[in-house]
GROMACS .gro file of C-alpha atoms in nm:
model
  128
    1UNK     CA    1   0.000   0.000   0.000
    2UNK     CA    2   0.091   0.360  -0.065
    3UNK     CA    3   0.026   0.642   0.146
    4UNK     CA    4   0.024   0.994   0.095
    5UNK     CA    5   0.011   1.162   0.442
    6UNK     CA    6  -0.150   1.498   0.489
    7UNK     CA    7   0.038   1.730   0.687
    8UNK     CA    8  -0.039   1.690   1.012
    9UNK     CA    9  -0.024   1.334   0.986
   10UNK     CA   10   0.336   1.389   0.834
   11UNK     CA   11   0.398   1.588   1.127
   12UNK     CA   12   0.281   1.351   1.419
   13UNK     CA   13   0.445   1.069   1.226
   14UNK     CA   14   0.785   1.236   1.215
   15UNK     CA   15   0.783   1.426   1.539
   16UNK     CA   16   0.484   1.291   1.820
   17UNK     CA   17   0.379   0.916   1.674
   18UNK     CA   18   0.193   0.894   2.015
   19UNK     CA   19  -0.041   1.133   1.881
   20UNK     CA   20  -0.168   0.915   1.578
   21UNK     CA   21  -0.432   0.633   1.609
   22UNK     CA   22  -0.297   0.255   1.717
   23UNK     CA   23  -0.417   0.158   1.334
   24UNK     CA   24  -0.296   0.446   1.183
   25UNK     CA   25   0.082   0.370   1.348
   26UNK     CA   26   0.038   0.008   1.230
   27UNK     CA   27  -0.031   0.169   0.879
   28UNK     CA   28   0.250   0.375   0.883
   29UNK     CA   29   0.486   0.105   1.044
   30UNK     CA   30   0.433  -0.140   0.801
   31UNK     CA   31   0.729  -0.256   0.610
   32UNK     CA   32   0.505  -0.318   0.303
   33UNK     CA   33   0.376   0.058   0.312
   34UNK     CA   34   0.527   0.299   0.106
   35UNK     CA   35   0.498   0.660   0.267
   36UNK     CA   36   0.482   0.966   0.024
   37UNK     CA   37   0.513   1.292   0.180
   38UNK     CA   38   0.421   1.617  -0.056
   39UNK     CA   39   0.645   1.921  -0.131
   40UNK     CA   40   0.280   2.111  -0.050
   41UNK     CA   41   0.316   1.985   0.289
   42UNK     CA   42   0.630   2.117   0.306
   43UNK     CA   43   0.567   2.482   0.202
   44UNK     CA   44   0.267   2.479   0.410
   45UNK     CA   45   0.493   2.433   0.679
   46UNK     CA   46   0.736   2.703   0.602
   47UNK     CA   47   0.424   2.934   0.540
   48UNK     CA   48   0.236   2.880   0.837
   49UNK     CA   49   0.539   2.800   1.084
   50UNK     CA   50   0.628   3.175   0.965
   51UNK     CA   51   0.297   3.285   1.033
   52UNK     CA   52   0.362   3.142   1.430
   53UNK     CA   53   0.134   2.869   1.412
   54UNK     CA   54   0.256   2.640   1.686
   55UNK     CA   55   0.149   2.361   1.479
   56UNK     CA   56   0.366   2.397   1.252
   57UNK     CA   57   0.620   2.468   1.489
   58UNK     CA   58   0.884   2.251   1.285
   59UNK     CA   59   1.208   2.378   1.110
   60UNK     CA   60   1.122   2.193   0.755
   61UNK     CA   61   1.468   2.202   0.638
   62UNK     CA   62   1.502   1.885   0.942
   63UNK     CA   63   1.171   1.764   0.844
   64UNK     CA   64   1.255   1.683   0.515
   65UNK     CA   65   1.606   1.585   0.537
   66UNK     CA   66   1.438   1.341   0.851
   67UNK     CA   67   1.163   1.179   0.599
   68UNK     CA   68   1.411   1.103   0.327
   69UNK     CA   69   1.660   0.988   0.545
   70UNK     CA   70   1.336   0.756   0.657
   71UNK     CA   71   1.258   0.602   0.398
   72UNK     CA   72   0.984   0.834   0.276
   73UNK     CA   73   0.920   0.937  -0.081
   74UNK     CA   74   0.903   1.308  -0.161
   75UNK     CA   75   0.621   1.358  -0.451
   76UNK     CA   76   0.641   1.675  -0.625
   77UNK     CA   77   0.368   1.918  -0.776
   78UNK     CA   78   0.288   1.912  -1.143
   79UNK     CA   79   0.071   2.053  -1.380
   80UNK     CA   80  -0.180   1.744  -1.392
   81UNK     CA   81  -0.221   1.783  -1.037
   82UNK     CA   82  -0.246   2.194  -1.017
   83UNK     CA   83  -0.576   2.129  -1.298
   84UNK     CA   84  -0.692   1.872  -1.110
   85UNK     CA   85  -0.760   2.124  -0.787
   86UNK     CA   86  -1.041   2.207  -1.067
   87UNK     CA   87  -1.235   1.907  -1.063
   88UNK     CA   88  -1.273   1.843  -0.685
   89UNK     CA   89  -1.620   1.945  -0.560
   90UNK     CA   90  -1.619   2.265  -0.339
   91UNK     CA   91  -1.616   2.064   0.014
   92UNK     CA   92  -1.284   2.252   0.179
   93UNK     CA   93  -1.149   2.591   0.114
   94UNK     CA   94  -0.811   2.466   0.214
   95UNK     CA   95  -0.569   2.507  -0.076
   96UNK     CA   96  -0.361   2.274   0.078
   97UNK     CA   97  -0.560   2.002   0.142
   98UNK     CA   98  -0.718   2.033  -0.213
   99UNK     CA   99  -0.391   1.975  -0.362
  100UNK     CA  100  -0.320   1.702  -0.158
  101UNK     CA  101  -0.641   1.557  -0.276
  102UNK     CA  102  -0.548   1.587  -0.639
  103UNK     CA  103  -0.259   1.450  -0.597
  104UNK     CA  104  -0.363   1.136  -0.453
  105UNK     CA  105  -0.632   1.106  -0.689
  106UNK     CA  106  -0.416   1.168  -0.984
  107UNK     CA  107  -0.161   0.947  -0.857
  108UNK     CA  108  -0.389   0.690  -0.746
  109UNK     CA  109  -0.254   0.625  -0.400
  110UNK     CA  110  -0.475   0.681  -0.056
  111UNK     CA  111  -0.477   1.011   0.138
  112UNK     CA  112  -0.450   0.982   0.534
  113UNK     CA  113  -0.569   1.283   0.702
  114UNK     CA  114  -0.726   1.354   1.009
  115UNK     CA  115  -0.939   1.600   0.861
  116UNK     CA  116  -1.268   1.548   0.873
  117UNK     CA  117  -1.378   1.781   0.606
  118UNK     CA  118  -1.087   1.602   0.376
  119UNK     CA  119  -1.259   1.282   0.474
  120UNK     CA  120  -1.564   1.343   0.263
  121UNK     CA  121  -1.445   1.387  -0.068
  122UNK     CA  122  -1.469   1.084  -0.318
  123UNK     CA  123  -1.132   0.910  -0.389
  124UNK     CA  124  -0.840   0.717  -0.188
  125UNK     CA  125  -0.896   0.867   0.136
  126UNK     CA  126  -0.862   0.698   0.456
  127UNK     CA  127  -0.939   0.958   0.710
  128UNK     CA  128  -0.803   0.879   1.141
   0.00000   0.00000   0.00000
């Protein structure tokens, strides 16, 4: 299985595991799971760790080096996926989350998120 994990799963996973579900940690810990982080997660953690958010209270240059030195795959932003922001019904506002949807859509591998409004649109999403 492939897993794209939304941000603040990315975060928990890297930095407070204890925070994440028992079967979400199982998910994540599986040696046959393949763990994609985006480079939107990663600029929505410069942006908003800038803004003060606490969190996102993360340096991401560490984050990232951190993931790929774990095994995680980075998956980058393209064109297809940008249009495909397009298609998504109107259920979030977040244009970081949308992305993320479109990405896992396009790519066909599952979103996990936490968010509940995330949860409820169509495609490979497996919400906590």
């Amino acid at each position: 299985m492939s897993l794209l994990l939304d941000t603040h799963v990315l975060l928990w996973a890297a930095g407070v595991p204890e925070r994440l579900p028992a079967a979400a940690r199982a998910m994540i810990e599986d040696p046959g799971t393949v763990l994609i982080f985006s480079v939107v997660s990663l600029w929505e953690v410069v942006i908003k760790n800038g803004l003060g958010r606490t969190d996102f209270s993360v340096e991401p240059h560490l984050l990232r080096r951190g993931l790929l030195e774990n095994g995680y795959t980075e998956l980058a932003v393209t064109g297809v996926h940008v249009l495909a922001v397009d298609l998504l019904p109107r259920i979030h506002k977040d244009p970081f989350d949308r992305i993320l949807v479109a990405q896992a859509r396009i790519e066909g591998i599952t979103l996990l998120t936490a968010d509940e409004v995330v949860g409820r649109y169509p495609g490979p999403i497996r919400r906590l």
